[in-house]
Amino acid sequence: MSLSFDLPSSRTTCTSKIFRPGDGITSPRLVHHGASRVGVWVIPLADRNSTDLALAVGPAAYVLMNRETAYFGETKNINMRFSKHFADPAKAFARVAYVVVGYPEPWSNKDPAFYLQYHLWSIAQAARHVVITNEWTPTIPRVRADERAEMERILEDARQQLFDAGCLALDSYFDRVPVVSSTERDDDPIGPNDMEPMLIDIVATPPAGGELELNYVGLWARGYPTSDRGFVVMPGAEFRWPINGSAQGIVDTRRSELEAKHALATIPGAADRKRLLVAVWFPSAAIAAKVITGAHIGSRVWVPRRYPQPIIIAN
């Protein structure tokens, strides 16, 4: 089964307009078209003390980029948010910002920005044209039924205008990136204890209120720490199959052991992921995270479950 990430379009043709308020080909510019309520500001970040960010007014979703790396965010005030980003070494890669705003009138609240951040991130994650450096999965937006069509139209317009503006994070003529080696921070380097063998297909019972979930590029996985400083990953966990260039050899070794025990299965329609079929004990939460994600990261990606109690949906 193949998955398509093309959005349905109610238009057959349209004309995007480019407005440059200043001088120079590479100066800030606004991309928009008359049938849309969305505009995209393209703002170079070479001069981080410039006043160009003031051009983007109101709540916004944005993409920070260089040639092969992207970060997706949202904010109600671009100036305030970017002043924090400029002081963050993890955002130092950015050379240009693509800022999506309500146009010609700013959005009255952050709902469109929340919606765009998650869905633009999700599309780019699936397309894999760039390395995505978001450390946390964006919040899944809640949309009322009577607002869904409006939000989908905003997303459609934003995606098209981002491409017209030169953003190749979602749609591109070029090949996908071969590996996903981002600005990962490893808080837990592999130690001697991590070399202990895994225990595959164990009986696992999470303690009440003690189960954690993985927060990394949208992967679904749950587990819990054990009294021996180990960590148990529960059946159903998703393994991101590409292994980053920064990951150590033990990641590939442990995955080969799991496959030899038939503990992993392919996921129909998701060629870049596999499903864990049994519970597995790892020597630490850090090595469990590394093996699942294929990335050089630490135990910080294991976080308390957002919804620890069952959710009851009444008709």
Tab-separated table of C-alpha atoms in Angstrom:
chain	number	residue	atom	x	y	z
A	1	MET	CA	0.000	0.000	0.000
A	2	SER	CA	1.345	3.429	-0.924
A	3	LEU	CA	0.606	6.614	0.966
A	4	SER	CA	0.007	9.929	-0.765
A	5	PHE	CA	0.559	13.235	0.952
A	6	ASP	CA	-0.877	15.383	-1.825
A	7	LEU	CA	-3.630	17.651	-0.586
A	8	PRO	CA	-6.919	17.879	-2.446
A	9	SER	CA	-7.277	21.145	-4.307
A	10	SER	CA	-10.390	23.055	-5.235
A	11	ARG	CA	-8.397	25.165	-7.719
A	12	THR	CA	-7.149	24.354	-11.179
A	13	THR	CA	-4.928	27.419	-11.605
A	14	CYS	CA	-3.773	30.303	-9.448
A	15	THR	CA	-1.289	33.169	-9.578
A	16	SER	CA	1.125	33.739	-6.710
A	17	LYS	CA	2.397	37.269	-6.209
A	18	ILE	CA	5.742	38.302	-4.748
A	19	PHE	CA	6.056	41.612	-2.923
A	20	ARG	CA	9.486	42.979	-1.938
A	21	PRO	CA	9.257	45.927	0.448
A	22	GLY	CA	13.015	46.566	0.253
A	23	ASP	CA	15.925	46.456	-2.177
A	24	GLY	CA	17.873	43.451	-3.385
A	25	ILE	CA	16.977	40.057	-4.799
A	26	THR	CA	17.623	38.281	-1.487
A	27	SER	CA	15.803	40.845	0.652
A	28	PRO	CA	12.641	39.835	2.576
A	29	ARG	CA	9.634	39.092	0.403
A	30	LEU	CA	5.977	38.191	0.800
A	31	VAL	CA	4.345	35.434	-1.286
A	32	HIS	CA	0.544	35.402	-1.511
A	33	HIS	CA	-2.341	35.183	-3.940
A	34	GLY	CA	-5.685	36.930	-4.016
A	35	ALA	CA	-7.876	33.862	-3.422
A	36	SER	CA	-6.087	32.969	-0.191
A	37	ARG	CA	-6.112	34.293	3.371
A	38	VAL	CA	-2.528	33.143	3.896
A	39	GLY	CA	0.797	34.823	3.210
A	40	VAL	CA	4.377	33.570	3.546
A	41	TRP	CA	7.180	35.928	4.496
A	42	VAL	CA	10.685	34.845	3.460
A	43	ILE	CA	13.144	36.431	5.877
A	44	PRO	CA	16.944	35.962	5.562
A	45	LEU	CA	18.619	35.451	8.933
A	46	ALA	CA	22.152	36.561	8.073
A	47	ASP	CA	21.654	39.763	10.094
A	48	ARG	CA	20.026	38.596	13.288
A	49	ASN	CA	19.773	42.132	14.613
A	50	SER	CA	17.708	43.395	11.679
A	51	THR	CA	14.121	44.618	11.969
A	52	ASP	CA	12.889	42.400	9.120
A	53	LEU	CA	11.027	40.083	11.494
A	54	ALA	CA	8.634	42.916	12.306
A	55	LEU	CA	7.166	42.446	8.821
A	56	ALA	CA	5.421	39.232	9.943
A	57	VAL	CA	2.479	40.377	12.055
A	58	GLY	CA	0.276	38.277	14.315
A	59	PRO	CA	0.243	34.563	15.172
A	60	ALA	CA	2.394	32.527	12.805
A	61	ALA	CA	3.745	29.117	11.928
A	62	TYR	CA	7.312	29.076	10.651
A	63	VAL	CA	10.084	26.940	9.210
A	64	LEU	CA	13.737	27.634	10.008
A	65	MET	CA	15.997	26.207	7.301
A	66	ASN	CA	19.354	25.795	5.706
A	67	ARG	CA	19.863	23.602	2.630
A	68	GLU	CA	19.141	20.266	4.304
A	69	THR	CA	17.850	21.016	7.803
A	70	ALA	CA	14.526	22.350	9.076
A	71	TYR	CA	12.794	23.244	12.325
A	72	PHE	CA	9.022	23.770	12.555
A	73	GLY	CA	7.521	26.166	15.080
A	74	GLU	CA	4.584	28.382	15.945
A	75	THR	CA	4.240	31.603	17.893
A	76	LYS	CA	2.015	34.575	18.581
A	77	ASN	CA	4.973	36.957	18.335
A	78	ILE	CA	7.781	36.299	15.853
A	79	ASN	CA	10.174	38.871	17.340
A	80	MET	CA	9.989	37.433	20.847
A	81	ARG	CA	10.223	33.817	19.711
A	82	PHE	CA	13.138	34.383	17.354
A	83	SER	CA	15.095	36.342	19.950
A	84	LYS	CA	15.091	33.099	21.976
A	85	HIS	CA	16.011	31.018	18.935
A	86	PHE	CA	18.965	33.276	18.141
A	87	ALA	CA	20.402	32.495	21.586
A	88	ASP	CA	19.906	28.737	21.107
A	89	PRO	CA	22.928	26.892	19.619
A	90	ALA	CA	20.583	24.188	18.300
A	91	LYS	CA	19.001	26.784	15.970
A	92	ALA	CA	22.312	28.195	14.716
A	93	PHE	CA	21.960	26.197	11.476
A	94	ALA	CA	19.106	28.430	10.245
A	95	ARG	CA	19.836	30.746	7.317
A	96	VAL	CA	16.280	31.651	6.336
A	97	ALA	CA	12.860	31.731	7.972
A	98	TYR	CA	9.624	31.004	6.135
A	99	VAL	CA	6.881	32.595	8.223
A	100	VAL	CA	3.234	31.725	7.500
A	101	VAL	CA	0.750	34.367	8.643
A	102	GLY	CA	-2.822	35.391	8.104
A	103	TYR	CA	-2.926	37.778	5.142
A	104	PRO	CA	-4.145	40.398	4.448
A	105	GLU	CA	-5.623	40.272	7.974
A	106	PRO	CA	-3.645	38.602	10.791
A	107	TRP	CA	-5.244	35.597	12.463
A	108	SER	CA	-7.202	36.509	15.588
A	109	ASN	CA	-5.831	33.541	17.572
A	110	LYS	CA	-3.143	30.846	17.442
A	111	ASP	CA	-5.386	28.016	16.222
A	112	PRO	CA	-4.207	28.200	12.577
A	113	ALA	CA	-0.570	28.395	13.709
A	114	PHE	CA	-0.951	25.302	15.931
A	115	TYR	CA	-2.671	23.438	13.111
A	116	LEU	CA	-0.005	24.378	10.583
A	117	GLN	CA	2.956	23.552	12.809
A	118	TYR	CA	1.806	19.989	13.398
A	119	HIS	CA	0.637	19.245	9.858
A	120	LEU	CA	3.574	20.902	8.079
A	121	TRP	CA	5.949	19.002	10.380
A	122	SER	CA	4.039	15.779	9.690
A	123	ILE	CA	4.178	16.231	5.899
A	124	ALA	CA	7.900	17.032	5.996
A	125	GLN	CA	8.545	14.079	8.292
A	126	ALA	CA	6.929	11.723	5.784
A	127	ALA	CA	8.533	13.362	2.725
A	128	ARG	CA	12.073	13.180	4.206
A	129	HIS	CA	13.492	15.859	1.935
A	130	VAL	CA	15.289	17.455	4.897
A	131	VAL	CA	16.608	16.609	8.344
A	132	ILE	CA	14.090	17.773	10.961
A	133	THR	CA	15.608	19.030	14.220
A	134	ASN	CA	12.488	19.342	16.392
A	135	GLU	CA	13.343	17.514	19.613
A	136	TRP	CA	9.680	17.060	20.538
A	137	THR	CA	6.680	16.062	18.496
A	138	PRO	CA	4.465	19.141	17.931
A	139	THR	CA	1.152	19.178	19.771
A	140	ILE	CA	-1.658	17.497	17.851
A	141	PRO	CA	-4.227	20.265	17.288
A	142	ARG	CA	-7.850	19.908	18.270
A	143	VAL	CA	-10.167	21.197	15.568
A	144	ARG	CA	-13.923	21.552	15.816
A	145	ALA	CA	-15.922	19.897	13.063
A	146	ASP	CA	-17.219	23.247	11.816
A	147	GLU	CA	-13.638	24.593	11.498
A	148	ARG	CA	-12.000	21.603	9.822
A	149	ALA	CA	-12.645	22.668	6.213
A	150	GLU	CA	-11.242	26.138	6.915
A	151	MET	CA	-8.086	24.727	8.516
A	152	GLU	CA	-7.553	22.299	5.642
A	153	ARG	CA	-7.796	25.172	3.167
A	154	ILE	CA	-5.284	27.191	5.191
A	155	LEU	CA	-2.927	24.197	5.150
A	156	GLU	CA	-3.364	23.726	1.401
A	157	ASP	CA	-2.607	27.383	0.702
A	158	ALA	CA	0.331	27.467	3.126
A	159	ARG	CA	1.924	24.370	1.601
A	160	GLN	CA	1.664	25.757	-1.919
A	161	GLN	CA	2.936	29.204	-0.993
A	162	LEU	CA	5.832	27.765	0.999
A	163	PHE	CA	6.932	25.938	-2.143
A	164	ASP	CA	6.461	29.077	-4.251
A	165	ALA	CA	8.559	30.951	-1.679
A	166	GLY	CA	11.433	28.476	-2.097
A	167	CYS	CA	10.881	26.219	0.914
A	168	LEU	CA	11.754	22.640	-0.109
A	169	ALA	CA	11.080	20.958	3.230
A	170	LEU	CA	7.673	19.610	2.204
A	171	ASP	CA	7.785	19.358	-1.582
A	172	SER	CA	10.968	19.156	-3.619
A	173	TYR	CA	12.430	18.191	-6.973
A	174	PHE	CA	15.417	16.617	-5.222
A	175	ASP	CA	16.029	13.194	-3.689
A	176	ARG	CA	15.243	12.376	-0.103
A	177	VAL	CA	18.007	12.728	2.454
A	178	PRO	CA	19.745	9.325	2.848
A	179	VAL	CA	19.996	9.482	6.630
A	180	VAL	CA	18.457	11.615	9.334
A	181	SER	CA	21.452	12.955	11.229
A	182	SER	CA	20.245	16.012	13.104
A	183	THR	CA	21.625	18.140	15.910
A	184	GLU	CA	20.994	15.340	18.394
A	185	ARG	CA	22.077	15.787	21.975
A	186	ASP	CA	23.141	12.582	23.714
A	187	ASP	CA	22.710	13.059	27.452
A	188	ASP	CA	23.444	9.358	28.093
A	189	PRO	CA	26.481	8.002	26.211
A	190	ILE	CA	26.686	4.223	25.911
A	191	GLY	CA	28.414	2.746	28.960
A	192	PRO	CA	29.615	-0.720	30.003
A	193	ASN	CA	26.208	-1.636	31.458
A	194	ASP	CA	24.545	-0.977	28.095
A	195	MET	CA	26.531	-3.853	26.599
A	196	GLU	CA	24.568	-6.386	28.653
A	197	PRO	CA	22.362	-8.624	26.490
A	198	MET	CA	18.699	-7.846	25.952
A	199	LEU	CA	15.996	-10.134	27.334
A	200	ILE	CA	13.532	-10.809	24.520
A	201	ASP	CA	9.917	-11.939	24.914
A	202	ILE	CA	9.618	-11.429	28.655
A	203	VAL	CA	6.463	-11.189	30.752
A	204	ALA	CA	5.910	-7.467	31.272
A	205	THR	CA	3.494	-5.723	33.644
A	206	PRO	CA	3.866	-1.922	33.797
A	207	PRO	CA	3.518	-0.489	37.317
A	208	ALA	CA	0.393	1.570	37.915
A	209	GLY	CA	1.083	5.127	36.801
A	210	GLY	CA	4.687	4.317	35.930
A	211	GLU	CA	4.474	3.742	32.182
A	212	LEU	CA	6.334	6.185	29.935
A	213	GLU	CA	5.930	7.003	26.253
A	214	LEU	CA	8.469	7.918	23.589
A	215	ASN	CA	8.494	11.501	22.370
A	216	TYR	CA	10.556	11.425	19.180
A	217	VAL	CA	9.509	12.213	15.575
A	218	GLY	CA	6.031	10.791	16.026
A	219	LEU	CA	7.077	7.228	16.917
A	220	TRP	CA	4.678	5.253	19.117
A	221	ALA	CA	6.373	3.360	21.935
A	222	ARG	CA	5.760	2.727	25.614
A	223	GLY	CA	7.844	1.273	28.386
A	224	TYR	CA	8.815	1.494	32.030
A	225	PRO	CA	11.968	1.490	34.186
A	226	THR	CA	12.773	-1.563	36.299
A	227	SER	CA	14.310	-1.901	39.757
A	228	ASP	CA	17.594	-3.154	38.279
A	229	ARG	CA	18.038	0.150	36.375
A	230	GLY	CA	16.905	-1.513	33.193
A	231	PHE	CA	14.023	-0.547	30.951
A	232	VAL	CA	11.255	-2.650	29.412
A	233	VAL	CA	9.807	-1.702	26.018
A	234	MET	CA	6.264	-2.940	25.515
A	235	PRO	CA	4.922	-4.816	22.461
A	236	GLY	CA	3.605	-2.576	19.708
A	237	ALA	CA	6.500	-0.105	19.834
A	238	GLU	CA	7.483	1.423	16.487
A	239	PHE	CA	11.152	1.259	15.470
A	240	ARG	CA	12.346	3.955	13.050
A	241	TRP	CA	14.327	1.815	10.636
A	242	PRO	CA	16.832	4.255	9.068
A	243	ILE	CA	19.865	4.485	11.358
A	244	ASN	CA	21.507	7.883	11.716
A	245	GLY	CA	25.147	8.208	10.792
A	246	SER	CA	25.883	9.375	14.338
A	247	ALA	CA	24.466	6.206	15.942
A	248	GLN	CA	26.871	3.617	17.346
A	249	GLY	CA	27.290	0.075	16.060
A	250	ILE	CA	25.430	-1.492	18.974
A	251	VAL	CA	22.171	-0.118	17.548
A	252	ASP	CA	22.496	-2.228	14.404
A	253	THR	CA	23.687	-5.224	16.432
A	254	ARG	CA	20.692	-5.134	18.774
A	255	ARG	CA	18.273	-4.775	15.874
A	256	SER	CA	19.807	-7.776	14.136
A	257	GLU	CA	19.319	-9.803	17.319
A	258	LEU	CA	15.654	-8.785	17.486
A	259	GLU	CA	15.107	-9.744	13.857
A	260	ALA	CA	16.813	-13.100	14.389
A	261	LYS	CA	14.284	-13.808	17.160
A	262	HIS	CA	11.409	-12.703	14.880
A	263	ALA	CA	10.570	-9.964	17.387
A	264	LEU	CA	10.026	-7.309	14.706
A	265	ALA	CA	7.450	-7.116	11.937
A	266	THR	CA	7.008	-4.820	8.970
A	267	ILE	CA	4.234	-2.213	9.107
A	268	PRO	CA	2.090	-2.109	5.943
A	269	GLY	CA	2.398	1.287	4.274
A	270	ALA	CA	5.320	2.410	6.463
A	271	ALA	CA	8.555	1.275	4.846
A	272	ASP	CA	10.687	3.258	7.301
A	273	ARG	CA	9.289	1.620	10.466
A	274	LYS	CA	8.915	-1.801	12.077
A	275	ARG	CA	6.719	-3.042	14.914
A	276	LEU	CA	7.933	-4.772	18.084
A	277	LEU	CA	5.910	-7.942	18.695
A	278	VAL	CA	7.079	-8.845	22.216
A	279	ALA	CA	8.242	-7.134	25.394
A	280	VAL	CA	12.006	-6.562	25.586
A	281	TRP	CA	14.221	-5.700	28.565
A	282	PHE	CA	17.134	-3.322	27.880
A	283	PRO	CA	19.980	-2.516	30.299
A	284	SER	CA	18.936	1.163	30.378
A	285	ALA	CA	16.327	3.584	29.103
A	286	ALA	CA	19.036	5.271	27.035
A	287	ILE	CA	20.019	2.189	25.029
A	288	ALA	CA	16.327	1.371	24.544
A	289	ALA	CA	15.795	4.835	23.049
A	290	LYS	CA	18.826	4.505	20.777
A	291	VAL	CA	17.782	1.114	19.411
A	292	ILE	CA	14.173	2.193	18.812
A	293	THR	CA	14.944	5.524	17.143
A	294	GLY	CA	18.195	4.656	15.367
A	295	ALA	CA	19.513	7.948	16.704
A	296	HIS	CA	22.276	9.140	19.036
A	297	ILE	CA	19.931	10.299	21.803
A	298	GLY	CA	19.414	9.667	25.505
A	299	SER	CA	16.732	8.708	27.985
A	300	ARG	CA	15.179	12.201	27.939
A	301	VAL	CA	12.881	11.101	25.095
A	302	TRP	CA	10.987	8.858	27.542
A	303	VAL	CA	8.318	11.103	29.061
A	304	PRO	CA	5.186	10.584	31.196
A	305	ARG	CA	2.184	9.496	29.175
A	306	ARG	CA	-0.014	12.382	28.098
A	307	TYR	CA	-3.184	10.365	28.698
A	308	PRO	CA	-2.420	7.841	31.472
A	309	GLN	CA	-6.099	7.062	32.021
A	310	PRO	CA	-8.521	5.574	29.476
A	311	ILE	CA	-10.368	8.139	27.385
A	312	ILE	CA	-14.117	7.542	27.284
A	313	ILE	CA	-15.902	8.851	24.212
A	314	ALA	CA	-19.669	9.113	24.667
A	315	ASN	CA	-22.027	8.997	21.724
